[in-house]
Amino acid sequence: YSPMIFISGSSSIPLRQSLNPSAAMGKKSYVNYGKSFRKPKRPFEKERLDSEMKIIGEYGLKNKREVWRVNYALAKIRTAARTLLTLDEKSEQRMFQGDALLRRMIRLGLLLESEKKLDYVLGLTTAKIMERRLQTKVFKLGLAKSIHHARTLIRQRHIRVGKQICDIPSFLVRLDSEKHIDFALTSPFGGGRPGRVRRRKAAAGGGKDGGGGGGGGDDED
């Protein structure tokens, strides 16, 4: 049941029908988050499906939503750069916002110091962002045996960036943080407490061969 509220001067038109929300102040939204990815318009395009599967396999992603999220972020960066390029070079907005955008891209390692132009932002690709992910960096630094092993180590809190443990594989590593990626101090790989299986073996008397569990506990907290 919805009450009929009438406007003065009109005896038969309910308020909820007479006021168009988009024409007036607009409908109030109670959603406090934005979209993080956008689905493709053509869901069964062969070239795109093949390229997505190649990216997922190469960078050890969980699903295609991770690819779409990177593409969405990249599209927003490109849109910002394209909008700024339409402004005059002496424009304050282009100078301040353009410099801020370029500084952020250089800090994340997406652009080189010699590429301080908005035109280079338009040339960014999905692969460049994927190369800056923590999962990719852990594998390329030799801390993991494979790209999938790197994801497992990160999710199980074996990896730190500086002093902070990071368990997000999609974390974008800054240039100045890249050299501080290492095993966490609490991890068995970083000199911390031994894993569950190793502790159990030590409690049972040490050197017994318990069939099939050897080394498996090293991957756990």
mmCIF file of C-alpha atoms in Angstrom:
data_model
loop_
_atom_site.group_PDB
_atom_site.id
_atom_site.type_symbol
_atom_site.label_atom_id
_atom_site.label_comp_id
_atom_site.label_asym_id
_atom_site.label_seq_id
_atom_site.Cartn_x
_atom_site.Cartn_y
_atom_site.Cartn_z
ATOM 1 C CA TYR A 1 0.000 0.000 0.000
ATOM 2 C CA SER A 2 1.381 3.397 -1.012
ATOM 3 C CA PRO A 3 -0.404 6.542 0.206
ATOM 4 C CA MET A 4 -1.711 8.960 -2.430
ATOM 5 C CA ILE A 5 -0.173 12.380 -1.806
ATOM 6 C CA PHE A 6 -1.796 15.150 -3.828
ATOM 7 C CA ILE A 7 -0.365 18.432 -5.018
ATOM 8 C CA SER A 8 -2.271 21.640 -4.294
ATOM 9 C CA GLY A 9 -4.262 22.701 -7.321
ATOM 10 C CA SER A 10 -4.480 19.177 -8.715
ATOM 11 C CA SER A 11 -7.011 16.873 -7.167
ATOM 12 C CA SER A 12 -6.319 13.714 -9.125
ATOM 13 C CA ILE A 13 -2.543 13.374 -9.778
ATOM 14 C CA PRO A 14 -0.497 11.584 -7.107
ATOM 15 C CA LEU A 15 2.817 13.149 -6.150
ATOM 16 C CA ARG A 16 4.736 9.951 -6.884
ATOM 17 C CA GLN A 17 3.475 10.017 -10.475
ATOM 18 C CA SER A 18 3.704 13.731 -11.156
ATOM 19 C CA LEU A 19 7.332 14.271 -10.104
ATOM 20 C CA ASN A 20 9.916 12.709 -12.370
ATOM 21 C CA PRO A 21 12.938 11.848 -10.189
ATOM 22 C CA SER A 22 15.422 12.483 -12.983
ATOM 23 C CA ALA A 23 13.774 15.801 -13.845
ATOM 24 C CA ALA A 24 13.744 17.022 -10.243
ATOM 25 C CA MET A 25 16.572 16.670 -7.736
ATOM 26 C CA GLY A 26 17.282 13.120 -8.888
ATOM 27 C CA LYS A 27 16.775 9.817 -7.159
ATOM 28 C CA LYS A 28 18.817 9.463 -3.977
ATOM 29 C CA SER A 29 21.315 6.648 -4.204
ATOM 30 C CA TYR A 30 22.247 4.711 -1.094
ATOM 31 C CA VAL A 31 25.078 2.836 -2.812
ATOM 32 C CA ASN A 32 28.421 3.925 -1.379
ATOM 33 C CA TYR A 33 30.666 2.175 -3.883
ATOM 34 C CA GLY A 34 31.329 2.447 -7.607
ATOM 35 C CA LYS A 35 31.838 -0.032 -10.388
ATOM 36 C CA SER A 36 35.206 -1.736 -10.411
ATOM 37 C CA PHE A 37 34.845 -3.476 -13.773
ATOM 38 C CA ARG A 38 32.728 -3.448 -16.898
ATOM 39 C CA LYS A 39 31.601 -6.524 -18.816
ATOM 40 C CA PRO A 40 32.376 -6.690 -22.538
ATOM 41 C CA LYS A 41 29.611 -5.566 -24.880
ATOM 42 C CA ARG A 42 30.117 -8.601 -27.126
ATOM 43 C CA PRO A 43 30.411 -11.621 -24.827
ATOM 44 C CA PHE A 44 31.399 -14.156 -27.534
ATOM 45 C CA GLU A 45 33.984 -12.285 -29.579
ATOM 46 C CA LYS A 46 36.665 -14.871 -30.418
ATOM 47 C CA GLU A 47 39.697 -12.551 -30.590
ATOM 48 C CA ARG A 48 38.905 -11.005 -27.214
ATOM 49 C CA LEU A 49 38.210 -14.394 -25.599
ATOM 50 C CA ASP A 50 41.548 -15.735 -26.841
ATOM 51 C CA SER A 51 43.484 -12.684 -25.644
ATOM 52 C CA GLU A 52 41.797 -12.830 -22.204
ATOM 53 C CA MET A 53 42.663 -16.506 -21.775
ATOM 54 C CA LYS A 54 46.259 -15.781 -22.763
ATOM 55 C CA ILE A 55 46.517 -13.002 -20.136
ATOM 56 C CA ILE A 56 44.927 -15.224 -17.459
ATOM 57 C CA GLY A 57 47.418 -18.018 -18.156
ATOM 58 C CA GLU A 58 50.463 -15.766 -18.409
ATOM 59 C CA TYR A 59 49.823 -13.802 -15.209
ATOM 60 C CA GLY A 60 48.076 -16.514 -13.140
ATOM 61 C CA LEU A 61 44.774 -14.687 -12.698
ATOM 62 C CA LYS A 62 41.779 -16.146 -10.904
ATOM 63 C CA ASN A 63 39.080 -15.235 -13.436
ATOM 64 C CA LYS A 64 38.237 -12.863 -16.268
ATOM 65 C CA ARG A 65 36.859 -10.304 -13.864
ATOM 66 C CA GLU A 66 40.451 -9.453 -12.925
ATOM 67 C CA VAL A 67 41.187 -8.714 -16.599
ATOM 68 C CA TRP A 68 38.027 -6.609 -16.913
ATOM 69 C CA ARG A 69 38.963 -4.663 -13.776
ATOM 70 C CA VAL A 70 42.358 -3.729 -15.222
ATOM 71 C CA ASN A 71 40.769 -2.804 -18.552
ATOM 72 C CA TYR A 72 38.221 -0.594 -16.757
ATOM 73 C CA ALA A 73 40.917 1.206 -14.751
ATOM 74 C CA LEU A 74 42.975 1.638 -17.911
ATOM 75 C CA ALA A 75 39.983 3.067 -19.769
ATOM 76 C CA LYS A 76 39.420 5.649 -17.032
ATOM 77 C CA ILE A 77 43.107 6.671 -17.103
ATOM 78 C CA ARG A 78 43.021 7.016 -20.881
ATOM 79 C CA THR A 79 39.779 9.008 -20.738
ATOM 80 C CA ALA A 80 41.310 11.440 -18.235
ATOM 81 C CA ALA A 81 44.378 11.888 -20.456
ATOM 82 C CA ARG A 82 42.267 12.311 -23.598
ATOM 83 C CA THR A 83 40.128 14.965 -21.894
ATOM 84 C CA LEU A 84 43.206 16.889 -20.751
ATOM 85 C CA LEU A 85 44.697 16.764 -24.260
ATOM 86 C CA THR A 86 41.670 18.622 -25.612
ATOM 87 C CA LEU A 87 42.496 21.602 -23.357
ATOM 88 C CA ASP A 88 44.966 24.344 -24.168
ATOM 89 C CA GLU A 89 48.568 23.640 -23.134
ATOM 90 C CA LYS A 90 48.625 26.787 -20.996
ATOM 91 C CA SER A 91 45.413 25.807 -19.220
ATOM 92 C CA GLU A 92 45.778 25.539 -15.435
ATOM 93 C CA GLN A 93 43.599 22.436 -15.338
ATOM 94 C CA ARG A 94 45.773 20.660 -17.907
ATOM 95 C CA MET A 95 48.990 21.705 -16.195
ATOM 96 C CA PHE A 96 48.021 20.671 -12.660
ATOM 97 C CA GLN A 97 45.912 17.589 -13.394
ATOM 98 C CA GLY A 98 48.201 16.466 -16.211
ATOM 99 C CA ASP A 99 51.298 16.666 -14.005
ATOM 100 C CA ALA A 100 49.509 14.813 -11.204
ATOM 101 C CA LEU A 101 48.445 12.030 -13.599
ATOM 102 C CA LEU A 102 51.955 11.689 -15.036
ATOM 103 C CA ARG A 103 53.528 11.643 -11.558
ATOM 104 C CA ARG A 104 51.199 8.840 -10.524
ATOM 105 C CA MET A 105 51.987 6.806 -13.654
ATOM 106 C CA ILE A 106 55.739 7.237 -13.128
ATOM 107 C CA ARG A 107 55.483 6.384 -9.426
ATOM 108 C CA LEU A 108 53.682 3.143 -10.304
ATOM 109 C CA GLY A 109 56.309 2.310 -12.912
ATOM 110 C CA LEU A 110 53.862 2.464 -15.819
ATOM 111 C CA LEU A 111 55.844 5.250 -17.513
ATOM 112 C CA LEU A 112 59.547 6.091 -17.613
ATOM 113 C CA GLU A 113 60.975 9.400 -16.414
ATOM 114 C CA SER A 114 61.616 10.313 -20.053
ATOM 115 C CA GLU A 115 57.941 9.787 -20.953
ATOM 116 C CA LYS A 116 56.449 12.819 -19.219
ATOM 117 C CA LYS A 117 53.788 13.447 -21.848
ATOM 118 C CA LEU A 118 50.078 12.726 -21.894
ATOM 119 C CA ASP A 119 50.482 11.050 -25.288
ATOM 120 C CA TYR A 120 52.384 8.224 -23.602
ATOM 121 C CA VAL A 121 49.465 7.656 -21.212
ATOM 122 C CA LEU A 122 47.274 6.834 -24.215
ATOM 123 C CA GLY A 123 49.801 4.150 -25.169
ATOM 124 C CA LEU A 124 49.462 2.207 -21.906
ATOM 125 C CA THR A 125 48.427 -1.430 -22.295
ATOM 126 C CA THR A 126 46.923 -4.120 -20.079
ATOM 127 C CA ALA A 127 50.240 -5.986 -20.059
ATOM 128 C CA LYS A 128 52.065 -2.988 -18.534
ATOM 129 C CA ILE A 129 49.677 -2.915 -15.583
ATOM 130 C CA MET A 130 49.856 -6.700 -15.185
ATOM 131 C CA GLU A 131 53.645 -6.453 -14.952
ATOM 132 C CA ARG A 132 53.310 -4.149 -11.932
ATOM 133 C CA ARG A 133 51.129 -6.572 -9.936
ATOM 134 C CA LEU A 134 52.597 -7.987 -6.731
ATOM 135 C CA GLN A 135 51.942 -11.530 -7.961
ATOM 136 C CA THR A 136 54.062 -10.949 -11.072
ATOM 137 C CA LYS A 137 56.840 -9.256 -9.097
ATOM 138 C CA VAL A 138 57.075 -12.089 -6.534
ATOM 139 C CA PHE A 139 57.498 -14.615 -9.345
ATOM 140 C CA LYS A 140 60.029 -12.549 -11.308
ATOM 141 C CA LEU A 141 62.102 -11.860 -8.190
ATOM 142 C CA GLY A 142 62.494 -15.626 -7.741
ATOM 143 C CA LEU A 143 60.562 -15.874 -4.467
ATOM 144 C CA ALA A 144 58.101 -18.355 -6.024
ATOM 145 C CA LYS A 145 58.510 -21.381 -8.275
ATOM 146 C CA SER A 146 55.675 -20.374 -10.604
ATOM 147 C CA ILE A 147 53.183 -17.553 -11.133
ATOM 148 C CA HIS A 148 50.500 -19.668 -9.419
ATOM 149 C CA HIS A 149 52.807 -20.423 -6.491
ATOM 150 C CA ALA A 150 53.333 -16.665 -6.132
ATOM 151 C CA ARG A 151 49.576 -16.137 -5.746
ATOM 152 C CA THR A 152 49.413 -18.849 -3.063
ATOM 153 C CA LEU A 153 52.301 -17.321 -1.105
ATOM 154 C CA ILE A 154 50.658 -13.900 -1.185
ATOM 155 C CA ARG A 155 47.222 -15.168 -0.121
ATOM 156 C CA GLN A 156 48.737 -17.171 2.739
ATOM 157 C CA ARG A 157 50.501 -14.030 4.032
ATOM 158 C CA HIS A 158 54.084 -15.098 3.333
ATOM 159 C CA ILE A 159 54.980 -11.914 1.425
ATOM 160 C CA ARG A 160 55.646 -8.419 2.720
ATOM 161 C CA VAL A 161 56.242 -5.096 0.993
ATOM 162 C CA GLY A 162 58.513 -3.149 3.300
ATOM 163 C CA LYS A 163 57.308 -3.854 6.829
ATOM 164 C CA GLN A 164 53.685 -4.474 5.821
ATOM 165 C CA ILE A 165 52.380 -7.952 4.964
ATOM 166 C CA CYS A 166 50.354 -7.763 1.745
ATOM 167 C CA ASP A 167 47.900 -10.549 0.869
ATOM 168 C CA ILE A 168 46.441 -8.925 -2.272
ATOM 169 C CA PRO A 169 47.859 -10.423 -5.499
ATOM 170 C CA SER A 170 46.578 -7.484 -7.591
ATOM 171 C CA PHE A 171 48.411 -4.881 -5.461
ATOM 172 C CA LEU A 172 50.263 -2.480 -7.802
ATOM 173 C CA VAL A 173 53.859 -2.159 -6.639
ATOM 174 C CA ARG A 174 55.441 1.283 -6.759
ATOM 175 C CA LEU A 175 58.944 1.740 -8.116
ATOM 176 C CA ASP A 176 60.417 2.656 -4.729
ATOM 177 C CA SER A 177 58.713 -0.337 -3.037
ATOM 178 C CA GLU A 178 59.897 -2.912 -5.550
ATOM 179 C CA LYS A 179 63.223 -3.554 -3.810
ATOM 180 C CA HIS A 180 61.484 -4.102 -0.463
ATOM 181 C CA ILE A 181 59.466 -7.176 -1.537
ATOM 182 C CA ASP A 182 60.522 -10.149 0.586
ATOM 183 C CA PHE A 183 59.225 -12.976 2.747
ATOM 184 C CA ALA A 184 57.365 -11.906 5.884
ATOM 185 C CA LEU A 185 59.231 -12.154 9.175
ATOM 186 C CA THR A 186 56.452 -14.383 10.558
ATOM 187 C CA SER A 187 56.652 -16.758 7.574
ATOM 188 C CA PRO A 188 58.582 -20.059 7.742
ATOM 189 C CA PHE A 189 60.376 -18.912 4.565
ATOM 190 C CA GLY A 190 61.509 -15.701 6.276
ATOM 191 C CA GLY A 191 62.893 -17.291 9.439
ATOM 192 C CA GLY A 192 59.619 -17.324 11.356
ATOM 193 C CA ARG A 193 57.793 -20.118 13.136
ATOM 194 C CA PRO A 194 57.907 -23.477 11.269
ATOM 195 C CA GLY A 195 54.825 -24.687 9.411
ATOM 196 C CA ARG A 196 52.155 -26.978 10.808
ATOM 197 C CA VAL A 197 53.510 -30.218 9.323
ATOM 198 C CA ARG A 198 57.079 -29.495 10.373
ATOM 199 C CA ARG A 199 55.949 -28.731 13.946
ATOM 200 C CA ARG A 200 53.970 -31.959 14.033
ATOM 201 C CA LYS A 201 56.983 -33.954 12.825
ATOM 202 C CA ALA A 202 59.233 -32.306 15.396
ATOM 203 C CA ALA A 203 56.753 -33.120 18.161
ATOM 204 C CA ALA A 204 56.479 -36.738 16.968
ATOM 205 C CA GLY A 205 60.202 -37.240 17.221
ATOM 206 C CA GLY A 206 61.765 -35.649 14.224
ATOM 207 C CA GLY A 207 63.237 -37.852 11.527
ATOM 208 C CA LYS A 208 60.342 -40.243 10.775
ATOM 209 C CA ASP A 209 59.173 -40.511 7.174
ATOM 210 C CA GLY A 210 55.459 -39.729 7.320
ATOM 211 C CA GLY A 211 54.353 -40.737 3.805
ATOM 212 C CA GLY A 212 53.534 -37.837 1.509
ATOM 213 C CA GLY A 213 53.595 -34.895 3.889
ATOM 214 C CA GLY A 214 57.189 -33.857 3.376
ATOM 215 C CA GLY A 215 57.663 -30.168 2.775
ATOM 216 C CA GLY A 216 53.959 -29.466 2.500
ATOM 217 C CA GLY A 217 53.873 -27.656 5.820
ATOM 218 C CA ASP A 218 56.401 -25.099 4.663
ATOM 219 C CA ASP A 219 53.679 -23.398 2.648
ATOM 220 C CA GLU A 220 51.490 -22.827 5.684
ATOM 221 C CA ASP A 221 51.683 -20.445 8.593
#
